[in-house]
XYZ file of C-alpha atoms in Angstrom:
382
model
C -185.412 38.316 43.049
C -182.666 38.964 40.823
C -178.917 37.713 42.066
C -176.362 38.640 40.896
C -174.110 35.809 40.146
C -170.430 36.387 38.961
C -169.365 32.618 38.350
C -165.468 31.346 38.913
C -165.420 29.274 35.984
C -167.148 31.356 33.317
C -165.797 29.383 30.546
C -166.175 26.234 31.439
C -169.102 24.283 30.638
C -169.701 20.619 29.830
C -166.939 18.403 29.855
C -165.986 16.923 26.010
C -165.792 13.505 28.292
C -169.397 14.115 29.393
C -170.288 15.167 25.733
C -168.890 12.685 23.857
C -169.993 10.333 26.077
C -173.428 11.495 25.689
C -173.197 11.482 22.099
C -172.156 8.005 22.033
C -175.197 6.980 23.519
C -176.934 8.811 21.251
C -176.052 7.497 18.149
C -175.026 3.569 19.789
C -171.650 4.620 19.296
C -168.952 2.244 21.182
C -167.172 4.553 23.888
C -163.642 4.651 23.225
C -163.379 7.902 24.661
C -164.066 8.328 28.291
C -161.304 6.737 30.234
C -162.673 3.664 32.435
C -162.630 0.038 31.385
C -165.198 -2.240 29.900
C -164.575 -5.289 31.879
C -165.313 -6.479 36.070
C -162.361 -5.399 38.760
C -161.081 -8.851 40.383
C -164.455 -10.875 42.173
C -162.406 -10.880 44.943
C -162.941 -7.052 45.859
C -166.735 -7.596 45.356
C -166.521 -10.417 48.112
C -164.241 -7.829 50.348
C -166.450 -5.144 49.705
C -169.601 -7.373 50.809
C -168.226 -8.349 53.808
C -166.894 -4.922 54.906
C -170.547 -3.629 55.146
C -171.540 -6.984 56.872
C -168.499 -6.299 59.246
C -169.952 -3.021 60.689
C -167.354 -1.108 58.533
C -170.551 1.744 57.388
C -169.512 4.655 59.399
C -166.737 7.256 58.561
C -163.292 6.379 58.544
C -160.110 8.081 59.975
C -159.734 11.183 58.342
C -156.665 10.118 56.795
C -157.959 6.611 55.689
C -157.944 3.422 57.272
C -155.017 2.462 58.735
C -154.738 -1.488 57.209
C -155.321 0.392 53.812
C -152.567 3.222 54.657
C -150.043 0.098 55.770
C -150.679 -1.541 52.301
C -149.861 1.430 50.600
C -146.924 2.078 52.138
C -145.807 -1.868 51.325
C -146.900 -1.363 47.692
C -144.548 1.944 47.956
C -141.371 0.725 49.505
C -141.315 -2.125 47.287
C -141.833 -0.281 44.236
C -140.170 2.393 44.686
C -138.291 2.490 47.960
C -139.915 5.198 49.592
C -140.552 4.698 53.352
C -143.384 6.212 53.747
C -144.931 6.885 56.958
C -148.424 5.708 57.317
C -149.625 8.565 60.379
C -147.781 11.498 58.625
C -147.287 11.286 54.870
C -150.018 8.878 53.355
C -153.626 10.703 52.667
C -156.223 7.980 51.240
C -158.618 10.495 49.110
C -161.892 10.919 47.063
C -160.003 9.741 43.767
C -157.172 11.638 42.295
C -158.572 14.519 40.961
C -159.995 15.400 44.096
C -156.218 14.935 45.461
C -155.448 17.223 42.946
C -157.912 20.167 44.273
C -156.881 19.572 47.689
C -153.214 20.066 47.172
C -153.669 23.258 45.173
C -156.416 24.559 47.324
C -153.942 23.464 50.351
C -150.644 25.651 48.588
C -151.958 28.031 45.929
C -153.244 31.680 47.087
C -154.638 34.612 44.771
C -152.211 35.303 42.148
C -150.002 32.216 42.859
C -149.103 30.904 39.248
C -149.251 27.367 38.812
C -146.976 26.243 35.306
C -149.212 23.410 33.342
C -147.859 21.215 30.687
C -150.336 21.241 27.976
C -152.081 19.006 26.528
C -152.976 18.184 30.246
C -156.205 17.011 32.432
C -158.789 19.154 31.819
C -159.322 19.149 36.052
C -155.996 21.244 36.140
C -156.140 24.533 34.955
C -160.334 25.174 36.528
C -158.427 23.834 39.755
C -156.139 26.749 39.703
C -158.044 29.018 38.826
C -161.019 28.619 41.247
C -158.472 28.807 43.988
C -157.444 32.276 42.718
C -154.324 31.307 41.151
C -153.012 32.246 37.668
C -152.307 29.189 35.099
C -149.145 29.817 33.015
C -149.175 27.164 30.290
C -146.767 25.477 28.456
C -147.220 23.525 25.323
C -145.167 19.784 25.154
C -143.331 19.477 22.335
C -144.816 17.300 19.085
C -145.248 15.048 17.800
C -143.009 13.420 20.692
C -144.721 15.438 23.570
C -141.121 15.968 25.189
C -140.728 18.705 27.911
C -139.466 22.104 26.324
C -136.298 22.025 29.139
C -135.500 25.752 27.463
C -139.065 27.133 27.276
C -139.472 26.011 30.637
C -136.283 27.524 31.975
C -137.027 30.785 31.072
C -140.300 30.612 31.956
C -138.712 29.704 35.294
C -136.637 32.231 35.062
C -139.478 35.232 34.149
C -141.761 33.779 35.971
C -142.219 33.699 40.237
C -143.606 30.138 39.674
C -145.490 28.594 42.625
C -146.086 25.659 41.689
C -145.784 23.014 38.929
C -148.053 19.806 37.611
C -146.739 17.031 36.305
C -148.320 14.013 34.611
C -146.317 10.891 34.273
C -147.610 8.698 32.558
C -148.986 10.667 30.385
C -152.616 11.751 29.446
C -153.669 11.617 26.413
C -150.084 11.126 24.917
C -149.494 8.161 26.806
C -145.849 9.345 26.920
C -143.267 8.300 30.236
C -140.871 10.546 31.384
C -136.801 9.092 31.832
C -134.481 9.301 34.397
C -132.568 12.477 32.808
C -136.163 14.353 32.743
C -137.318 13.068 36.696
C -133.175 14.585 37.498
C -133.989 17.949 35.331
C -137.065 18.606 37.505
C -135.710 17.895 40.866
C -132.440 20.006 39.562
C -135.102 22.934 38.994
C -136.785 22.423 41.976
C -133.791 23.444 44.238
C -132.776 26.059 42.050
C -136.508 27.945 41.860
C -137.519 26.577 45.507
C -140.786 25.294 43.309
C -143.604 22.947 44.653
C -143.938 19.833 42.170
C -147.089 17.748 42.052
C -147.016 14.705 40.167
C -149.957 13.004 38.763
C -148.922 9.283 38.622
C -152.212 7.430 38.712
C -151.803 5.400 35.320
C -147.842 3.932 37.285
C -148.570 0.474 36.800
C -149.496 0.546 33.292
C -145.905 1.578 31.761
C -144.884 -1.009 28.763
C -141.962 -2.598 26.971
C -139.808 -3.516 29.806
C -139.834 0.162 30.949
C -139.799 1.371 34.874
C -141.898 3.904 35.960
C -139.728 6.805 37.175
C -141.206 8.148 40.110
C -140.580 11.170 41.923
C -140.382 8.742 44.981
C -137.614 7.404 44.016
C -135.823 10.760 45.060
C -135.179 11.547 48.034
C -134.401 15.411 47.216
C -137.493 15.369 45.176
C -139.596 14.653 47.913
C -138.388 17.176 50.111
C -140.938 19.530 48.001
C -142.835 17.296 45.788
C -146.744 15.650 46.075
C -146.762 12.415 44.230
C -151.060 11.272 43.364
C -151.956 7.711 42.912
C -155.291 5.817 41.818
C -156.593 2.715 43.171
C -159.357 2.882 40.491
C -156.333 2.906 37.644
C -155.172 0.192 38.722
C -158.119 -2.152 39.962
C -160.523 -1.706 37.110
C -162.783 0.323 39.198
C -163.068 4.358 38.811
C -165.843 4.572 39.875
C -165.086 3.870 43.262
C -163.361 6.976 43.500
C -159.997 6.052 45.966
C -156.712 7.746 45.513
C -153.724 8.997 47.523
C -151.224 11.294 47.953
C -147.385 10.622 49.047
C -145.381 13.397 50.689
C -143.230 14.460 53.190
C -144.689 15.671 56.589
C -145.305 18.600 56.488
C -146.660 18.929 52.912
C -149.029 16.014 54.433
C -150.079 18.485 56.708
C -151.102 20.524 54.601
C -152.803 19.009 52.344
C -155.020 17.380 55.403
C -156.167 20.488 56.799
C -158.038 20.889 53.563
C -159.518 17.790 53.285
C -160.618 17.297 56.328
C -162.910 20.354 55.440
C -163.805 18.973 51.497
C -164.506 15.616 51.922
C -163.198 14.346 55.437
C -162.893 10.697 54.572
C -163.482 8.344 51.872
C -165.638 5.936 51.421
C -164.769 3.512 54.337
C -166.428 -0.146 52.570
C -164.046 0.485 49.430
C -161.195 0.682 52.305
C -161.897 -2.076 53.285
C -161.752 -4.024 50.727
C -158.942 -2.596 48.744
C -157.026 -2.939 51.649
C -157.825 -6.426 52.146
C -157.366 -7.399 48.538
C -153.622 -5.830 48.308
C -152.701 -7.772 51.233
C -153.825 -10.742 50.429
C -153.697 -10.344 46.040
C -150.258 -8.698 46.052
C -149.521 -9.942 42.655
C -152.107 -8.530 40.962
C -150.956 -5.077 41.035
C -147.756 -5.968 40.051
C -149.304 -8.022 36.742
C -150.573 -4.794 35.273
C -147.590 -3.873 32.672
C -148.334 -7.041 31.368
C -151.916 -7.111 31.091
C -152.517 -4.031 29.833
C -149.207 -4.153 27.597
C -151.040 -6.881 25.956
C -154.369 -4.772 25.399
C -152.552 -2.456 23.715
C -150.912 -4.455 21.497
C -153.810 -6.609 20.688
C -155.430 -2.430 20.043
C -152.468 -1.529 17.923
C -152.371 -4.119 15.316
C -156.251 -4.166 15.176
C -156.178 -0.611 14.327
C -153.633 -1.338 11.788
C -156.222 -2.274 9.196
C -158.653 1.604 9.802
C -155.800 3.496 8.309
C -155.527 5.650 11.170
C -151.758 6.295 12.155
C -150.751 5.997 16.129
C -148.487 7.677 17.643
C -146.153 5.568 19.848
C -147.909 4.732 23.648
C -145.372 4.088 26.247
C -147.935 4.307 29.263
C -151.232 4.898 30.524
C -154.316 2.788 28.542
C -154.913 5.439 26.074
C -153.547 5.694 22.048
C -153.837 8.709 20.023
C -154.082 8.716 15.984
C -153.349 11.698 13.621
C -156.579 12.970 11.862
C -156.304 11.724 8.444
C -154.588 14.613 6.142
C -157.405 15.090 3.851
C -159.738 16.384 6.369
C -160.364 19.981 6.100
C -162.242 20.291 9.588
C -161.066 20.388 13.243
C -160.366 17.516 15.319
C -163.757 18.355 17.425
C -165.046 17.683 13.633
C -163.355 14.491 13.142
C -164.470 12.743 16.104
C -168.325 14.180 15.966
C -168.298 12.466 12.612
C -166.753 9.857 13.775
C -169.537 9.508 16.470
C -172.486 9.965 13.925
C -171.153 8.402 10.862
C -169.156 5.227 12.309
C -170.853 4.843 15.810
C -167.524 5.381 17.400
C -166.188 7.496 19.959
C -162.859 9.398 20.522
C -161.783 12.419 22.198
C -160.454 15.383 20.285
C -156.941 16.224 21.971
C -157.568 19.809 21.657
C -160.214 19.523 24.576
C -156.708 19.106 26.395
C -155.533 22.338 25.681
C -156.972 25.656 27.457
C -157.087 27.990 23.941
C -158.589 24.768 22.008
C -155.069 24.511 20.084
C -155.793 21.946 17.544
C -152.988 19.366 16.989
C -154.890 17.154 14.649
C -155.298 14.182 17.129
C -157.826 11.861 18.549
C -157.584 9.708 21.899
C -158.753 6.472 22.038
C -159.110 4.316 25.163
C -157.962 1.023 24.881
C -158.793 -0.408 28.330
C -161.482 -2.719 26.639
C -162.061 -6.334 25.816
C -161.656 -7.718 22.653
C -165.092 -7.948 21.945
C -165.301 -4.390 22.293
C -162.223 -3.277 20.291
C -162.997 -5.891 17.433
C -166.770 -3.940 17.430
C -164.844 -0.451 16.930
C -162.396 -2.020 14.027
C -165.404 -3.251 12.216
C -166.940 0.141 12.073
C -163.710 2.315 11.452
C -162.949 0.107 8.232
């Protein structure tokens, strides 16, 4: 039998993280490229997460996520950022971010809705929007600083019937923060266009140089029709665990729950547990991460020093990018499959981050290694 499929994603096809990654382990390359760390999350969730199963705590959890975890967010939130958030009607404990992500545009965007990306941006974006019928309008970030284009985007705004728009702060792969006068532009647009804003703030914690995060949160006319996505994994060593959240107002919350409670229902209710368990009772260790991972990047930086390679600044998030030297005649995609094959080490080209493949002759690193590891790539790159 013959069936006839028409797929929704017809372009997309393996992931550059998944192929670089596999090509890393093909040649014993060191993975610089995929974004997850190298090193243990704190014993102390292992122990939590151990005695959550031996606790009974197997079954599903409350839709929206346990409540202790919910009640520790919502500390973490008000002290951060000063954001009362309510734990019944605006905190939604999810499958990680990106699935967040999905939900909220599956939960707002209808066929033909478009949905304005900054590019380069997370490759989970523009499939997200497009699956759900909507129409991605894209806008480049300026270089080399990757600053917003405030007058593209106006009359974009302006041309455009804009749904909805995604924002990524810190970040990735320019590893960029937004200011104050930016977070103000976009909540000044917001009431002008009447504009959904979701912002992707999963790497908040790791902002450097005595900076603050500025958070949407920290506006209250903001959050009248913004989304703000967070990452437990980000921010205690473990991705793979797969918790995130979302912050919003009522009846965004809403929402966004009626989805997915039909995607995913709940999350992983051991991990709960024992996140929620560890922030009560570790509260400083959440708070340590500018420092900690200030000091990996640093440590990166001036190792990298002796390769050649020229960084661009990184202001946030755990990942670098370097210019492809100007003597190379091929594409960035080029660069870092030599890089892979030649000197066992693996990046990600930056134009996998942009829908048309624009090439802006850069790599991404990940520096959310040990020493050991980093010292291992220098050796090679030399």
């Amino acid at each position: 039998m013959n069936f006839n499929i028409q797929s929704k994603l017809p372009q997309a096809g393996i992931s550059i993280f998944a192929k670089m990654t596999a090509l890393a382990q093909q040649h014993q390359a060191i993975n610089l490229a995929q974004g997850f760390p190298d090193f243990s999350p704190p014993k102390e969730l292992f122990d939590f997460l151990n005695e959550a199963v031996w606790s009974g705590f197997n079954q599903y959890a409350p839709m929206p996520g346990l409540l202790h975890l919910r009640e520790q967010i919502a500390k973490r939130i008000l002290g951060r950022y000063q954001f009362q958030a309510d734990t019944q009607t605006e905190i939604l404990v999810t499958a990680g971010a990106t699935q967040a992500i999905y939900t909220i545009i599956s939960a707002f965007v209808r066929p033909g809705d478009k949905v304005l990306i900054f590019e380069p941006a997370y490759d989970s974006y523009g499939p997200a929007v497009v699956v759900n019928g909507g129409i991605p309008v894209y806008l480049k970030l300026n270089l080399p600083d990757f600053s917003i284009p405030w007058d593209q985007l106006e009359d974009v705004l302006a041309r455009e019937s804009i749904k909805m728009i995604l924002i990524n702060n810190p970040h990735n792969p320019a590893g960029r923060i937004l200011q104050e006068s930016d977070v103000k532009n976009f909540e000044a647009l917001s009431e002008k266009y009447k504009i959904l804003m979701v912002w992707d703030e999963v790497y908040d914690m790791l902002v450097f140089d005595g900076n603050n995060h500025i958070s949407a949160l920290s506006y209250p006319g903001l959050m009248e029709s913004s989304i703000v996505v967070f990452s437990m994994g980000k921010t205690l060593h473990n991705t793979g665990w797969k918790i995130g959240y979302t912050i919003a107002k009522p009846q965004l919350t809403k929402e966004i729950s009626k989805v997915h409670q039909f995607l995913v229902f709940s999350v992983n209710t051991p991990a709960q547990y024992a996140i929620a368990k560890f922030m009560e009772l570790q509260p400083g260790f959440i708070n340590a991460l500018p420092g900690f991972y200030q000091e990996k990047r640093d440590y990166f930086l001036k190792s990298m020093a002796s390769t050649g390679l020229q960084f661009h600044p990184c202001e946030g998030s755990y990942f670098a990018i370097a210019q492809i030297p100007e003597d190379y005649k091929g594409s960035d995609v080029k660069y870092a499959e030599d890089l892979v094959q030649h000197q066992k080490v693996a990046t990600i080209p930056v134009s996998a981050f942009y829908h048309d493949g624009y090439d802006p002759g850069l790599i991404r690193f990940c520096f959310a290694k040990t020493q050991e590891t980093i010292d291992a790539a220098v050796s090679r790159l030399i």
